[in-house]
Amino acid sequence: MRAVMVANPKGGAGKTTLATNLAGYFANQELSVSLCDLDRQQSSLRWMAFRDPGLPSVTGYFGGNQMLINLPQEPDWVVLDAPAGFQGYKLNDYLRAVDRVIIPVVPSIFDMAATEDFLNAVRQDLRGRAAKIGIVAMRVDPRTRAAAMLEEFLRHFDIPILAYLRNTQNYVNVAAAGQTIFDPPRSKFKRDAEQWASLLEWLKD
Ligand SMILES: Nc1ncnc2c1ncn2[C@@H]1O[C@H](COP(=O)(O)OP(=O)(O)O)[C@@H](O)[C@H]1O
Ligand SMILES: [Mg+2]
């Protein structure tokens, strides 16, 4: 089992979008995947409930009430969808239990400011550990001023940007249908799936 957590203190950053699409990606690779929803709003589980049983299967559960971290060991991958405002000892416990941490950041001055303390805390806690941390630039084209601002902001942290995902209703539409951009027919979201390539490589490393 390998575990990846998607976290960012800000709501609307794209955590659930990343977590559900990652789960869908693994499922389409014929890997077993469990989606652990840590958010009381349970958006990931709601997405799962919409999912057509004919699609590659994603199982999941609500992990938000657990006192002790108890990730399932059977699946190939566990994907954790963290709530907004995730911090403190609980965040630290989870950082110890996972192999990868993905932080989606929308390149707005408000989102970047809200993420700064979180990035410092995570980096501090992961020092000397095997877990790796990376950023996904959400809703942004790499050739824009917004992307340059994000790169400038991240220069202080020495954390890699793993992917730039463009702003598109495709993510909104697939989510509403319990699907991902990796579900068939794949050709439909080819342009978006391509933007995930380096992130997926980094996960498998
Ligand atoms: N790349 C994107 N392009 C367009 N809309 C997006 C993108 N990523 C996320 N969204 C939308 O933004 C909203 C917030 O994303 P969500 O994943 O729920 O954030 P979080 O879980 O961090 O609160 C959702 O409606 C989602 O569909
Ligand atoms: Mg969410």
mmCIF file of C-alpha atoms and ligand atoms in Angstrom:
data_model
loop_
_atom_site.group_PDB
_atom_site.id
_atom_site.type_symbol
_atom_site.label_atom_id
_atom_site.label_comp_id
_atom_site.label_asym_id
_atom_site.label_seq_id
_atom_site.Cartn_x
_atom_site.Cartn_y
_atom_site.Cartn_z
ATOM 1 C CA MET A 1 0.000 0.000 0.000
ATOM 2 C CA ARG A 2 1.101 3.535 -0.769
ATOM 3 C CA ALA A 3 -0.702 6.610 0.452
ATOM 4 C CA VAL A 4 -1.043 10.099 -0.987
ATOM 5 C CA MET A 5 -2.727 12.949 0.877
ATOM 6 C CA VAL A 6 -4.180 16.011 -0.830
ATOM 7 C CA ALA A 7 -4.178 18.963 1.551
ATOM 8 C CA ASN A 8 -4.412 22.752 1.673
ATOM 9 C CA PRO A 9 -5.861 24.909 4.465
ATOM 10 C CA LYS A 10 -8.091 26.819 2.065
ATOM 11 C CA GLY A 11 -11.517 25.683 0.883
ATOM 12 C CA GLY A 12 -12.034 25.601 -2.874
ATOM 13 C CA ALA A 13 -8.340 25.072 -3.669
ATOM 14 C CA GLY A 14 -9.070 21.861 -5.552
ATOM 15 C CA LYS A 15 -8.378 19.129 -2.979
ATOM 16 C CA THR A 16 -11.441 17.032 -3.731
ATOM 17 C CA THR A 17 -10.956 17.510 -7.467
ATOM 18 C CA LEU A 18 -7.399 16.206 -7.219
ATOM 19 C CA ALA A 19 -8.263 13.380 -4.816
ATOM 20 C CA THR A 20 -11.181 12.026 -6.850
ATOM 21 C CA ASN A 21 -9.327 12.267 -10.167
ATOM 22 C CA LEU A 22 -6.293 10.532 -8.681
ATOM 23 C CA ALA A 23 -8.499 7.749 -7.371
ATOM 24 C CA GLY A 24 -10.071 7.453 -10.826
ATOM 25 C CA TYR A 25 -6.657 7.366 -12.441
ATOM 26 C CA PHE A 26 -5.475 4.464 -10.267
ATOM 27 C CA ALA A 27 -8.742 2.599 -10.811
ATOM 28 C CA ASN A 28 -8.312 2.960 -14.576
ATOM 29 C CA GLN A 29 -4.785 1.541 -14.235
ATOM 30 C CA GLU A 30 -6.432 -1.567 -12.751
ATOM 31 C CA LEU A 31 -4.982 -0.775 -9.340
ATOM 32 C CA SER A 32 -7.081 -1.127 -6.206
ATOM 33 C CA VAL A 33 -7.734 2.230 -4.575
ATOM 34 C CA SER A 34 -9.415 3.430 -1.414
ATOM 35 C CA LEU A 35 -10.491 7.037 -1.024
ATOM 36 C CA CYS A 36 -10.252 8.197 2.586
ATOM 37 C CA ASP A 37 -12.421 11.271 3.057
ATOM 38 C CA LEU A 38 -11.269 13.268 6.090
ATOM 39 C CA ASP A 39 -13.635 16.160 5.428
ATOM 40 C CA ARG A 40 -16.890 16.398 7.383
ATOM 41 C CA GLN A 41 -18.518 17.721 4.212
ATOM 42 C CA GLN A 42 -17.721 14.331 2.629
ATOM 43 C CA SER A 43 -17.557 15.630 -0.936
ATOM 44 C CA SER A 44 -15.367 12.728 -2.064
ATOM 45 C CA LEU A 45 -17.842 10.198 -0.730
ATOM 46 C CA ARG A 46 -20.695 12.043 -2.404
ATOM 47 C CA TRP A 47 -18.764 11.847 -5.676
ATOM 48 C CA MET A 48 -18.288 8.109 -5.104
ATOM 49 C CA ALA A 49 -22.010 7.624 -4.556
ATOM 50 C CA PHE A 50 -22.682 9.125 -8.016
ATOM 51 C CA ARG A 51 -20.192 6.810 -9.661
ATOM 52 C CA ASP A 52 -21.568 4.318 -12.178
ATOM 53 C CA PRO A 53 -20.847 0.742 -10.955
ATOM 54 C CA GLY A 54 -19.804 -0.070 -14.530
ATOM 55 C CA LEU A 55 -16.765 2.226 -14.231
ATOM 56 C CA PRO A 56 -13.429 1.091 -12.741
ATOM 57 C CA SER A 57 -14.147 0.761 -9.062
ATOM 58 C CA VAL A 58 -13.137 3.145 -6.278
ATOM 59 C CA THR A 59 -13.955 2.204 -2.688
ATOM 60 C CA GLY A 60 -13.889 4.682 0.136
ATOM 61 C CA TYR A 61 -14.762 5.577 3.683
ATOM 62 C CA PHE A 62 -15.075 8.511 6.056
ATOM 63 C CA GLY A 63 -11.875 8.775 8.106
ATOM 64 C CA GLY A 64 -12.670 12.087 9.783
ATOM 65 C CA ASN A 65 -13.751 10.655 13.151
ATOM 66 C CA GLN A 66 -10.877 8.260 13.692
ATOM 67 C CA MET A 67 -8.790 8.962 16.787
ATOM 68 C CA LEU A 68 -5.955 6.738 15.616
ATOM 69 C CA ILE A 69 -4.875 6.662 12.023
ATOM 70 C CA ASN A 70 -5.720 3.315 10.603
ATOM 71 C CA LEU A 71 -5.203 3.283 6.845
ATOM 72 C CA PRO A 72 -6.310 0.125 5.038
ATOM 73 C CA GLN A 73 -3.286 -1.934 4.004
ATOM 74 C CA GLU A 74 -4.886 -4.060 1.256
ATOM 75 C CA PRO A 75 -5.333 -1.504 -1.553
ATOM 76 C CA ASP A 76 -2.488 -0.607 -3.890
ATOM 77 C CA TRP A 77 -3.180 3.072 -3.152
ATOM 78 C CA VAL A 78 -4.964 5.064 -0.475
ATOM 79 C CA VAL A 79 -5.904 8.625 -1.486
ATOM 80 C CA LEU A 80 -6.711 10.979 1.391
ATOM 81 C CA ASP A 81 -8.883 14.063 0.855
ATOM 82 C CA ALA A 82 -8.127 16.490 3.696
ATOM 83 C CA PRO A 83 -10.536 19.133 4.984
ATOM 84 C CA ALA A 84 -9.955 22.895 4.869
ATOM 85 C CA GLY A 85 -8.109 24.130 7.949
ATOM 86 C CA PHE A 86 -6.321 20.820 8.504
ATOM 87 C CA GLN A 87 -3.477 21.550 10.948
ATOM 88 C CA GLY A 88 -1.801 20.772 14.252
ATOM 89 C CA TYR A 89 -1.138 17.325 15.674
ATOM 90 C CA LYS A 90 -3.745 15.703 13.454
ATOM 91 C CA LEU A 91 -2.040 17.002 10.310
ATOM 92 C CA ASN A 92 1.330 15.861 11.677
ATOM 93 C CA ASP A 93 -0.005 12.365 12.408
ATOM 94 C CA TYR A 94 -1.229 12.036 8.849
ATOM 95 C CA LEU A 95 2.013 13.398 7.415
ATOM 96 C CA ARG A 96 3.732 10.473 9.137
ATOM 97 C CA ALA A 97 1.330 7.944 7.658
ATOM 98 C CA VAL A 98 1.603 8.897 3.966
ATOM 99 C CA ASP A 99 4.233 8.615 1.214
ATOM 100 C CA ARG A 100 3.254 11.707 -0.757
ATOM 101 C CA VAL A 101 1.597 15.041 -0.014
ATOM 102 C CA ILE A 102 0.058 17.060 -2.841
ATOM 103 C CA ILE A 103 -0.884 20.671 -2.205
ATOM 104 C CA PRO A 104 -3.145 22.348 -4.754
ATOM 105 C CA VAL A 105 -2.634 26.111 -4.903
ATOM 106 C CA VAL A 106 -4.713 28.588 -6.863
ATOM 107 C CA PRO A 107 -2.384 31.436 -7.840
ATOM 108 C CA SER A 108 -4.287 34.312 -6.277
ATOM 109 C CA ILE A 109 -2.692 36.532 -3.646
ATOM 110 C CA PHE A 110 -5.363 35.452 -1.167
ATOM 111 C CA ASP A 111 -4.840 31.746 -1.707
ATOM 112 C CA MET A 112 -1.064 32.020 -1.632
ATOM 113 C CA ALA A 113 -1.124 34.020 1.619
ATOM 114 C CA ALA A 114 -3.473 31.459 3.177
ATOM 115 C CA THR A 115 -1.127 28.640 2.164
ATOM 116 C CA GLU A 116 2.144 30.110 3.399
ATOM 117 C CA ASP A 117 2.000 28.997 7.050
ATOM 118 C CA PHE A 118 0.746 25.605 5.974
ATOM 119 C CA LEU A 119 3.667 25.082 3.594
ATOM 120 C CA ASN A 120 6.099 26.053 6.352
ATOM 121 C CA ALA A 121 4.452 23.681 8.828
ATOM 122 C CA VAL A 122 4.403 20.753 6.403
ATOM 123 C CA ARG A 123 7.965 21.296 5.275
ATOM 124 C CA GLN A 124 9.118 21.513 8.885
ATOM 125 C CA ASP A 125 7.329 18.327 9.849
ATOM 126 C CA LEU A 126 8.531 16.330 6.854
ATOM 127 C CA ARG A 127 12.183 17.214 7.422
ATOM 128 C CA GLY A 128 14.191 14.017 7.617
ATOM 129 C CA ARG A 129 11.258 11.860 6.521
ATOM 130 C CA ALA A 130 10.810 9.825 3.377
ATOM 131 C CA ALA A 131 7.495 11.411 2.383
ATOM 132 C CA LYS A 132 7.678 13.837 -0.524
ATOM 133 C CA ILE A 133 5.698 17.002 -0.997
ATOM 134 C CA GLY A 134 4.709 18.754 -4.215
ATOM 135 C CA ILE A 135 2.470 21.550 -5.474
ATOM 136 C CA VAL A 136 -0.210 21.457 -8.133
ATOM 137 C CA ALA A 137 -0.921 24.849 -9.665
ATOM 138 C CA MET A 138 -4.697 24.871 -9.973
ATOM 139 C CA ARG A 139 -6.717 26.684 -12.636
ATOM 140 C CA VAL A 140 -3.705 28.244 -14.302
ATOM 141 C CA ASP A 141 -1.894 28.353 -17.596
ATOM 142 C CA PRO A 142 1.907 28.095 -17.142
ATOM 143 C CA ARG A 143 2.540 31.019 -19.521
ATOM 144 C CA THR A 144 0.649 33.610 -17.515
ATOM 145 C CA ARG A 145 1.517 36.296 -14.985
ATOM 146 C CA ALA A 146 -0.416 34.323 -12.368
ATOM 147 C CA ALA A 147 1.896 31.343 -12.921
ATOM 148 C CA ALA A 148 4.965 33.570 -12.615
ATOM 149 C CA MET A 149 3.615 34.958 -9.320
ATOM 150 C CA LEU A 150 3.102 31.455 -8.005
ATOM 151 C CA GLU A 151 6.617 30.405 -9.003
ATOM 152 C CA GLU A 152 8.029 33.471 -7.283
ATOM 153 C CA PHE A 153 6.029 32.693 -4.135
ATOM 154 C CA LEU A 154 7.186 29.069 -4.101
ATOM 155 C CA ARG A 155 10.851 29.919 -4.620
ATOM 156 C CA HIS A 156 11.186 30.398 -0.850
ATOM 157 C CA PHE A 157 9.962 26.908 -0.112
ATOM 158 C CA ASP A 158 11.980 24.674 -2.398
ATOM 159 C CA ILE A 159 8.914 22.559 -3.189
ATOM 160 C CA PRO A 160 8.429 21.429 -6.805
ATOM 161 C CA ILE A 161 5.441 22.355 -8.960
ATOM 162 C CA LEU A 162 4.282 18.980 -10.269
ATOM 163 C CA ALA A 163 1.588 20.127 -12.659
ATOM 164 C CA TYR A 164 -0.351 23.088 -13.998
ATOM 165 C CA LEU A 165 -4.010 22.218 -14.431
ATOM 166 C CA ARG A 166 -5.965 24.600 -16.589
ATOM 167 C CA ASN A 167 -9.237 26.184 -15.617
ATOM 168 C CA THR A 168 -11.927 24.093 -17.305
ATOM 169 C CA GLN A 169 -15.510 23.053 -16.700
ATOM 170 C CA ASN A 170 -14.444 19.500 -17.527
ATOM 171 C CA TYR A 171 -13.527 18.987 -13.856
ATOM 172 C CA VAL A 172 -16.872 20.377 -12.724
ATOM 173 C CA ASN A 173 -18.815 18.219 -15.172
ATOM 174 C CA VAL A 174 -17.065 14.909 -14.507
ATOM 175 C CA ALA A 175 -17.349 15.447 -10.736
ATOM 176 C CA ALA A 176 -21.112 15.881 -10.973
ATOM 177 C CA ALA A 177 -21.354 12.506 -12.735
ATOM 178 C CA GLY A 178 -19.117 10.558 -10.309
ATOM 179 C CA GLN A 179 -16.473 10.388 -13.012
ATOM 180 C CA THR A 180 -12.927 11.577 -13.644
ATOM 181 C CA ILE A 181 -11.013 12.808 -16.664
ATOM 182 C CA PHE A 182 -9.317 9.368 -16.718
ATOM 183 C CA ASP A 183 -12.522 7.369 -17.221
ATOM 184 C CA PRO A 184 -13.550 6.230 -20.686
ATOM 185 C CA PRO A 185 -13.948 7.570 -23.282
ATOM 186 C CA ARG A 186 -10.408 8.761 -22.588
ATOM 187 C CA SER A 187 -10.025 10.721 -25.809
ATOM 188 C CA LYS A 188 -12.605 13.188 -24.498
ATOM 189 C CA PHE A 189 -10.226 14.652 -21.879
ATOM 190 C CA LYS A 190 -6.895 13.944 -23.538
ATOM 191 C CA ARG A 191 -5.719 17.545 -23.239
ATOM 192 C CA ASP A 192 -6.423 17.599 -19.491
ATOM 193 C CA ALA A 193 -5.021 14.130 -18.813
ATOM 194 C CA GLU A 194 -1.737 15.171 -20.459
ATOM 195 C CA GLN A 195 -1.332 17.913 -17.853
ATOM 196 C CA TRP A 196 -1.161 15.246 -15.134
ATOM 197 C CA ALA A 197 1.772 13.319 -16.643
ATOM 198 C CA SER A 198 4.637 14.624 -14.486
ATOM 199 C CA LEU A 199 2.522 14.500 -11.321
ATOM 200 C CA LEU A 200 1.705 10.830 -11.960
ATOM 201 C CA GLU A 201 5.373 10.034 -12.619
ATOM 202 C CA TRP A 202 6.339 11.709 -9.340
ATOM 203 C CA LEU A 203 3.799 9.576 -7.487
ATOM 204 C CA LYS A 204 5.211 6.333 -8.844
ATOM 205 C CA ASP A 205 8.850 7.210 -8.129
HETATM 206 N N1 LIG B 1 -8.956 23.112 -12.757
HETATM 207 C C1 LIG B 1 -10.223 23.486 -12.482
HETATM 208 N N2 LIG B 1 -10.959 24.163 -13.395
HETATM 209 C C2 LIG B 1 -12.209 24.547 -13.114
HETATM 210 N N3 LIG B 1 -12.849 24.285 -11.969
HETATM 211 C C3 LIG B 1 -12.183 23.614 -11.019
HETATM 212 C C4 LIG B 1 -10.844 23.177 -11.214
HETATM 213 N N4 LIG B 1 -10.449 22.535 -10.096
HETATM 214 C C5 LIG B 1 -11.484 22.567 -9.248
HETATM 215 N N5 LIG B 1 -12.535 23.202 -9.792
HETATM 216 C C6 LIG B 1 -13.847 23.458 -9.154
HETATM 217 O O1 LIG B 1 -13.652 24.307 -8.040
HETATM 218 C C7 LIG B 1 -14.531 23.979 -6.985
HETATM 219 C C8 LIG B 1 -13.717 23.720 -5.718
HETATM 220 O O2 LIG B 1 -12.884 22.594 -5.898
HETATM 221 P P1 LIG B 1 -12.756 21.435 -4.811
HETATM 222 O O3 LIG B 1 -11.953 20.360 -5.419
HETATM 223 O O4 LIG B 1 -14.098 21.075 -4.266
HETATM 224 O O5 LIG B 1 -11.910 22.203 -3.685
HETATM 225 P P2 LIG B 1 -11.622 21.798 -2.149
HETATM 226 O O6 LIG B 1 -11.863 20.339 -1.993
HETATM 227 O O7 LIG B 1 -10.200 22.206 -1.927
HETATM 228 O O8 LIG B 1 -12.561 22.640 -1.320
HETATM 229 C C9 LIG B 1 -15.308 22.767 -7.456
HETATM 230 O O9 LIG B 1 -16.553 23.201 -7.925
HETATM 231 C C10 LIG B 1 -14.464 22.203 -8.580
HETATM 232 O O10 LIG B 1 -15.251 21.522 -9.529
HETATM 233 MG MG MG B 2 -13.020 19.246 -0.638
#
